[in-house]
Amino acid sequence: MPLPLALVIAHRQADTALAGRRGLLVIAFWTLLVALACWSGAVAAGGERAAYVAGEQAAEAAFADWRAAYESDRWLPVQLGAEHPIVMHLPPAPARALAAGAADAAGAWAQPAGYHVRELEGRKGELTPLGALFGALDPAGLVAVAGALLAIALGYDAVSGEKERGTLALHFANPIDRRTFLAGKLLGAFWATLVALWLPLGLGLLVLLATGAVPAGPGGLARTGAFAAVALAYLAFWSAAAVTASTLARSSAAAFVGLVGLWLVLAIAAPKVAVAHAASRHPVPAPAALAQALSGLREEANKQYRLRFDAFKAQHKAPPAGKDVQQMRLDYYAGYFAAIDRATAPHTAALAGRQGVLEAAAAFSPAFGFQLAAAELAGTDGARHRRFIAAADAYARELRLWPDRRAIAGVKGRPTWAELPRPGYREAASSALAPTFFRRLLWLFAACLTALAIAGLAFARYDLRLQGA
């Protein structure tokens, strides 16, 4: 394949796509969208960061007020987990949702529910590019939906347009083979997409890094760079699909209509159907039913505690006191927590099952796979959510048990803020995402190569005569 000749064709194709009214409109529209996304993302990320800091300060101040309500010599190991004002909330995402709407895609909220922490269902529980685009104007949503459509607009007439203009046969009047011509068209479509879409996106990501909306540390840089790579692969897929449709269709108009239909199926309908199928295949118990079950467990646990208390009193001719009552309470909670785990196991299993369905759906929709990759790199994916839920659960229980353990250890007086157990949640290192990231990147490249193979087979039988000849 003569590379210089392919590069000449690529240069001509890129000029055709970028020059004129179409190219200017694409670049202007996309740049405006990226600018709006960066502005709104920086504002949202700043608000999230400020809310997290304010929440920490409010918790410490409220704890001080709570502590002051008890005199030093009369402080009792009351149920700190139920009465103290500390609420474990989600810390800022590793890359602040690349900023800052990808949290809308995976469901990232949690709340304590009867000594157990469960996620909140709602708009945060929907993972669709369209929802990400209109729920929060973020780079991930833009690339998934608008970026794909604009990549189509840049390449839908790469081959069919040549035939309509009567220039296709002129190309092959010269000593050039079909593979060289098609390779040049593909390279030109990729180049146009790179210049018109990916470069403005990259500049927007740099702005987010510069403003602190995306953390500029090693983790933030790695996640942002990985997102840029996945976005490039995703846009390359749609460029390849555009050139492929241009070789398959009889006209540019037919190619564009077919590509828009493919975009609607892969970028809009498929994610929506996948989420709906995951929800129907693995239904999560209603919050009211879960709350009722937890209430019943609490009543049963209290009943068992009273029976044990009365048995102790009958055996020792006196009610339990000191370390005896503390140990009874620890035993009470151990049994109660085990019962809670059994009651909430179907809920936890349903969430894991849903994620499995979404992973399977990503194999059929590059747009859905890209959105999952964006959520993982932003730190708002389902796996991170489950880790946070487990850590919040453990922390809520630790707070519940800590006063009694403190009393059994012989520590007296009112506790200080520094004494309180700290949340055990830690973010996963960016390197831990590498296997998943490369798997999703390879899948996008495989989809791109599939489109290229179809284009090659179609163009091998393409009619090179002048239209109407």
XYZ file of C-alpha atoms in Angstrom:
469
model
C 0.000 0.000 0.000
C 1.670 3.300 -1.091
C 1.657 5.281 2.146
C 2.371 8.727 0.626
C -0.618 8.396 -1.700
C -2.850 7.309 1.199
C -1.718 10.354 3.179
C -2.568 12.653 0.265
C -6.075 11.194 0.135
C -6.340 11.491 3.918
C -5.327 15.139 3.789
C -7.911 15.856 1.111
C -10.626 14.035 3.053
C -9.817 15.944 6.263
C -9.898 19.244 4.373
C -13.257 18.356 2.843
C -14.706 17.454 6.249
C -13.317 20.436 8.163
C -13.484 23.190 5.565
C -16.653 24.961 4.636
C -19.879 25.427 6.569
C -20.119 21.877 7.889
C -16.684 21.835 9.487
C -17.080 25.285 10.988
C -20.467 24.398 12.481
C -19.162 21.159 13.955
C -16.123 22.808 15.504
C -18.059 25.802 16.824
C -20.908 23.726 18.242
C -18.603 21.190 19.869
C -16.289 23.841 21.321
C -19.281 25.617 22.835
C -20.560 22.396 24.382
C -17.139 21.562 25.822
C -16.794 25.083 27.240
C -20.218 24.848 28.894
C -19.413 21.401 30.262
C -16.110 22.605 31.723
C -17.721 25.648 33.290
C -20.630 23.736 34.826
C -18.305 20.901 35.828
C -15.887 23.244 37.594
C -18.779 24.864 39.464
C -20.288 21.499 40.427
C -16.942 20.056 41.532
C -16.203 23.154 43.598
C -19.597 22.892 45.266
C -19.071 19.207 45.969
C -15.670 19.850 47.510
C -16.985 22.741 49.620
C -19.979 20.688 50.779
C -17.712 17.862 51.882
C -15.475 20.204 53.898
C -18.506 21.968 55.404
C -20.009 18.608 56.325
C -16.861 17.584 58.180
C -16.754 20.888 60.065
C -20.462 20.706 60.928
C -20.062 17.161 62.226
C -17.195 18.167 64.514
C -19.099 21.207 65.811
C -22.241 19.170 66.436
C -20.205 16.514 68.230
C -18.797 19.197 70.510
C -22.337 20.366 71.330
C -23.442 16.791 71.981
C -20.419 16.138 74.202
C -21.013 19.314 76.214
C -24.467 18.067 77.162
C -22.881 15.527 79.502
C -20.916 16.516 82.574
C -17.497 14.954 82.783
C -18.228 12.884 85.880
C -21.637 11.768 84.629
C -20.772 10.780 81.057
C -22.260 7.415 80.196
C -21.539 5.152 77.224
C -24.784 6.067 75.491
C -25.515 4.717 72.049
C -23.121 6.896 70.150
C -23.985 5.337 66.803
C -27.625 6.383 67.177
C -27.281 9.734 68.943
C -24.148 11.396 67.678
C -24.499 13.707 64.664
C -21.767 12.209 62.484
C -23.059 10.897 59.180
C -20.622 9.205 56.859
C -21.119 10.727 53.431
C -19.505 10.017 50.121
C -16.105 11.724 49.823
C -15.241 13.544 46.625
C -14.695 11.091 43.792
C -11.077 10.333 42.807
C -11.402 12.431 39.661
C -14.487 14.353 40.875
C -16.602 12.645 38.289
C -14.510 14.085 35.461
C -16.131 16.825 36.296
C -18.765 16.442 37.562
C -21.732 14.566 36.150
C -20.622 10.960 35.848
C -21.824 10.425 39.421
C -25.308 10.593 37.945
C -24.482 7.465 35.986
C -23.748 4.897 38.658
C -25.677 5.649 41.833
C -23.353 7.016 44.481
C -25.483 8.014 47.449
C -25.768 6.031 50.673
C -27.622 6.497 53.935
C -27.820 4.623 57.246
C -31.025 2.569 57.552
C -31.557 0.826 60.846
C -27.860 0.334 61.648
C -27.293 -0.700 58.052
C -26.278 1.480 55.136
C -28.128 1.176 51.862
C -28.030 3.093 48.610
C -30.664 5.606 47.647
C -32.531 4.723 44.458
C -33.559 7.436 42.027
C -31.953 9.497 39.313
C -28.542 8.490 40.602
C -29.414 4.886 39.825
C -29.746 5.322 36.057
C -26.784 4.740 33.787
C -27.558 6.143 30.337
C -25.553 8.551 28.214
C -28.676 10.596 27.533
C -29.345 10.918 31.256
C -25.739 11.920 31.826
C -25.959 14.532 29.068
C -29.093 16.274 30.274
C -28.800 15.442 33.971
C -25.374 17.063 34.180
C -23.451 18.552 31.274
C -20.194 16.650 31.673
C -17.475 15.534 29.214
C -18.454 11.855 29.494
C -22.050 12.527 28.483
C -20.974 14.873 25.699
C -18.631 12.357 24.126
C -21.080 9.476 24.490
C -23.940 11.267 22.742
C -23.022 14.520 20.979
C -19.453 13.488 20.145
C -20.641 10.324 18.406
C -23.204 12.230 16.348
C -20.671 14.875 15.291
C -18.111 12.206 14.342
C -20.811 10.792 12.059
C -21.381 14.232 10.528
C -17.682 14.506 9.670
C -17.412 11.235 7.747
C -20.781 10.053 6.488
C -20.023 11.098 2.868
C -16.373 10.048 2.734
C -16.892 7.560 -0.120
C -20.475 8.061 -1.294
C -19.870 11.797 -1.604
C -16.999 11.183 -4.018
C -19.279 9.109 -6.213
C -22.059 11.712 -6.106
C -19.639 14.466 -7.087
C -18.257 12.352 -9.930
C -14.710 12.351 -8.533
C -14.499 8.705 -7.477
C -13.867 7.357 -10.986
C -11.307 10.107 -11.539
C -9.289 8.858 -8.564
C -9.076 5.417 -10.064
C -8.119 6.725 -13.467
C -4.695 6.976 -11.800
C -2.634 3.959 -10.664
C -4.206 3.508 -7.221
C -5.685 0.430 -5.619
C -8.833 0.243 -3.531
C -7.061 -0.449 -0.225
C -4.917 2.665 -0.557
C -7.929 4.813 -1.331
C -10.025 3.417 1.543
C -7.105 3.676 3.987
C -6.705 7.335 3.027
C -10.400 7.989 3.567
C -10.305 6.321 6.985
C -7.187 8.224 8.038
C -8.763 11.468 6.862
C -11.954 10.808 8.833
C -9.914 9.996 11.934
C -7.834 13.146 11.504
C -10.908 15.332 11.128
C -12.410 13.811 14.280
C -9.139 14.286 16.141
C -8.882 17.977 15.224
C -12.547 18.944 15.489
C -13.613 16.889 18.520
C -10.773 15.350 20.495
C -8.459 18.359 20.675
C -11.129 20.710 22.118
C -12.055 17.970 24.570
C -8.412 17.604 25.586
C -8.116 21.347 26.141
C -11.274 21.228 28.260
C -9.813 18.453 30.403
C -6.652 20.513 30.895
C -8.818 23.414 32.052
C -10.536 21.133 34.571
C -7.137 20.028 35.843
C -5.885 23.608 36.053
C -8.934 24.762 38.039
C -8.794 21.812 40.436
C -12.172 20.481 39.318
C -10.260 17.288 38.518
C -7.497 16.604 41.083
C -4.100 17.303 39.572
C -2.237 14.623 41.547
C -0.907 11.404 40.008
C -4.286 9.708 40.403
C -6.224 12.531 38.770
C -3.750 12.829 35.906
C -3.793 9.078 35.278
C -7.588 8.893 35.281
C -7.913 11.964 33.057
C -5.361 10.644 30.578
C -7.099 7.271 30.515
C -10.438 8.981 29.901
C -8.935 10.925 26.986
C -7.633 7.663 25.496
C -10.994 5.906 25.840
C -12.783 8.927 24.366
C -10.421 8.883 21.367
C -11.053 5.177 20.788
C -14.802 5.718 21.065
C -14.804 8.616 18.582
C -12.577 6.562 16.250
C -15.232 3.837 16.269
C -17.884 6.274 15.073
C -15.525 7.641 12.403
C -14.946 4.101 11.167
C -18.677 3.425 11.270
C -19.294 6.584 9.225
C -16.835 5.561 6.507
C -18.258 2.026 6.519
C -21.811 3.303 6.056
C -20.530 5.559 3.279
C -19.262 2.511 1.386
C -22.413 0.480 1.984
C -25.066 3.097 1.153
C -26.099 4.167 -2.335
C -26.016 7.839 -1.381
C -24.721 10.136 1.330
C -28.252 10.830 2.518
C -28.917 7.118 2.958
C -25.605 6.731 4.789
C -26.444 9.555 7.164
C -29.920 8.196 7.917
C -28.514 4.736 8.572
C -25.813 6.120 10.852
C -28.309 8.172 12.843
C -30.398 5.035 13.268
C -27.323 3.128 14.467
C -26.523 5.987 16.851
C -30.049 5.916 18.251
C -29.817 2.159 18.815
C -26.300 1.992 20.298
C -25.983 5.320 22.119
C -29.556 5.909 23.268
C -31.796 2.820 23.139
C -29.301 0.088 24.099
C -28.211 1.683 27.418
C -31.823 2.424 28.324
C -32.912 -1.138 27.545
C -29.920 -2.546 29.441
C -30.762 -0.583 32.591
C -34.436 -1.552 32.371
C -33.550 -5.213 31.797
C -31.096 -5.188 34.706
C -33.758 -3.710 36.988
C -36.395 -6.257 35.928
C -33.982 -9.202 36.020
C -32.642 -8.291 39.458
C -35.313 -6.274 41.298
C -34.244 -4.506 44.463
C -36.631 -4.789 47.438
C -38.622 -1.624 48.027
C -37.146 0.706 50.681
C -40.383 0.472 52.684
C -40.172 -3.332 52.734
C -36.542 -3.191 53.811
C -37.332 -0.668 56.554
C -40.188 -2.874 57.787
C -37.952 -5.935 57.854
C -35.264 -4.059 59.768
C -37.853 -2.775 62.248
C -39.039 -6.327 62.868
C -35.470 -7.489 63.402
C -34.905 -4.731 65.938
C -38.025 -5.680 67.880
C -36.973 -9.345 67.892
C -33.444 -8.426 69.005
C -34.818 -6.237 71.821
C -37.046 -9.096 72.928
C -34.090 -11.481 73.067
C -32.070 -8.905 74.995
C -34.824 -8.510 77.599
C -35.072 -12.285 77.990
C -31.352 -12.535 78.532
C -31.416 -9.575 80.912
C -34.179 -11.204 82.978
C -32.342 -14.544 82.974
C -29.192 -12.861 84.276
C -31.189 -11.039 86.925
C -32.879 -14.277 88.072
C -29.578 -16.151 88.198
C -27.564 -13.495 90.042
C -30.431 -12.041 92.097
C -29.442 -8.608 90.767
C -29.560 -6.788 87.443
C -26.383 -6.769 85.355
C -24.095 -3.783 85.824
C -20.716 -2.526 84.671
C -18.863 -4.813 82.278
C -21.618 -7.433 82.423
C -24.172 -5.137 80.823
C -21.609 -3.847 78.338
C -20.796 -7.388 77.247
C -24.487 -8.241 76.974
C -24.987 -5.279 74.698
C -22.035 -6.287 72.513
C -23.480 -9.782 72.190
C -26.872 -8.276 71.416
C -25.471 -6.233 68.574
C -23.423 -9.125 67.207
C -26.583 -11.195 66.796
C -28.572 -8.237 65.510
C -26.003 -7.327 62.877
C -25.868 -10.936 61.667
C -29.659 -10.902 61.278
C -29.452 -7.626 59.345
C -26.918 -9.120 56.952
C -29.253 -12.024 56.249
C -32.191 -9.662 55.687
C -30.296 -7.387 53.310
C -28.493 -10.143 51.394
C -31.133 -10.161 48.591
C -30.691 -6.405 48.180
C -26.910 -6.712 47.940
C -27.185 -9.658 45.538
C -29.604 -7.703 43.333
C -27.163 -4.807 43.040
C -24.347 -7.171 42.046
C -26.641 -8.908 39.565
C -27.579 -5.617 37.977
C -23.940 -4.773 37.457
C -23.404 -8.127 35.758
C -26.216 -7.420 33.299
C -24.779 -3.980 32.537
C -21.358 -5.500 31.891
C -22.904 -7.966 29.446
C -24.783 -5.163 27.688
C -21.540 -3.223 27.220
C -20.358 -5.987 24.882
C -23.118 -5.037 22.419
C -22.968 -1.254 22.682
C -19.683 0.666 22.383
C -21.514 3.723 23.748
C -22.539 1.815 26.853
C -19.042 0.394 27.284
C -17.600 3.883 27.005
C -20.028 5.189 29.622
C -19.084 2.378 32.012
C -15.402 3.169 31.448
C -16.034 6.861 32.144
C -17.827 6.027 35.401
C -14.950 3.778 36.486
C -12.349 6.432 35.723
C -14.434 9.106 37.440
C -14.782 6.892 40.503
C -18.564 6.582 40.463
C -18.975 3.032 39.189
C -20.982 0.300 40.852
C -17.954 -1.530 42.254
C -16.734 1.588 44.057
C -20.237 2.191 45.335
C -20.389 -1.297 46.830
C -16.998 -0.800 48.490
C -18.214 2.450 49.982
C -21.437 0.832 51.218
C -19.440 -1.933 52.931
C -17.089 0.592 54.537
C -19.974 2.792 55.691
C -21.697 -0.268 57.135
C -18.595 -1.232 59.073
C -18.132 2.340 60.300
C -21.725 2.691 61.498
C -21.381 -0.564 63.416
C -18.042 0.454 64.883
C -19.614 3.644 66.215
C -22.430 1.591 67.664
C -20.064 -0.755 69.500
C -17.297 1.680 70.404
C -18.787 3.176 73.620
C -19.294 -0.263 75.175
C -15.843 -1.424 74.163
C -14.443 1.775 75.577
C -16.220 1.178 78.876
C -15.095 -2.476 79.052
C -11.515 -1.303 78.518
C -11.887 0.919 81.593
C -11.706 4.264 79.812
C -13.735 6.871 81.697
C -14.829 10.423 81.049
C -16.208 12.078 77.987
C -14.691 11.143 74.640
C -12.864 13.624 72.446
C -13.201 14.084 68.717
C -9.771 12.543 68.206
C -10.860 9.379 70.072
C -13.697 8.590 67.700
C -13.117 5.795 65.190
C -12.393 7.102 61.746
C -14.055 5.818 58.581
C -12.100 2.947 57.094
C -12.951 3.688 53.477
C -10.000 4.150 51.151
C -10.073 4.832 47.455
C -8.669 2.166 45.175
C -5.373 3.104 43.542
C -5.530 4.179 39.910
C -3.312 1.239 38.993
C -6.041 -1.111 40.205
C -8.214 0.094 37.319
C -5.621 -0.797 34.686
C -6.955 -4.295 33.798
C -10.518 -3.036 33.407
C -9.371 0.051 31.508
C -7.329 -1.939 28.974
C -10.155 -4.445 28.555
C -12.612 -1.685 27.682
C -10.067 0.063 25.448
C -9.352 -3.171 23.553
C -13.071 -3.756 23.109
C -13.497 -0.305 21.564
C -10.573 -0.975 19.228
C -12.069 -4.340 18.319
C -15.362 -2.624 17.444
C -13.412 -0.117 15.353
C -11.522 -2.888 13.510
C -14.797 -4.704 12.863
C -16.193 -1.591 11.206
C -13.005 -1.265 9.141
C -13.207 -4.891 8.021
C -16.809 -4.398 6.894
C -15.771 -1.261 5.024
C -12.963 -3.165 3.279
C -15.268 -5.997 2.196
C -17.894 -3.557 0.954
C -15.440 -1.402 -0.963
C -13.866 -4.429 -2.621
C -17.146 -4.798 -4.569
C -17.843 -1.066 -4.886
C -18.964 0.252 -8.268
C -16.270 2.722 -9.325
C -18.084 4.011 -12.371
C -19.490 7.501 -12.526
C -22.988 7.731 -11.081
C -25.499 7.343 -13.887
C -22.899 5.875 -16.239
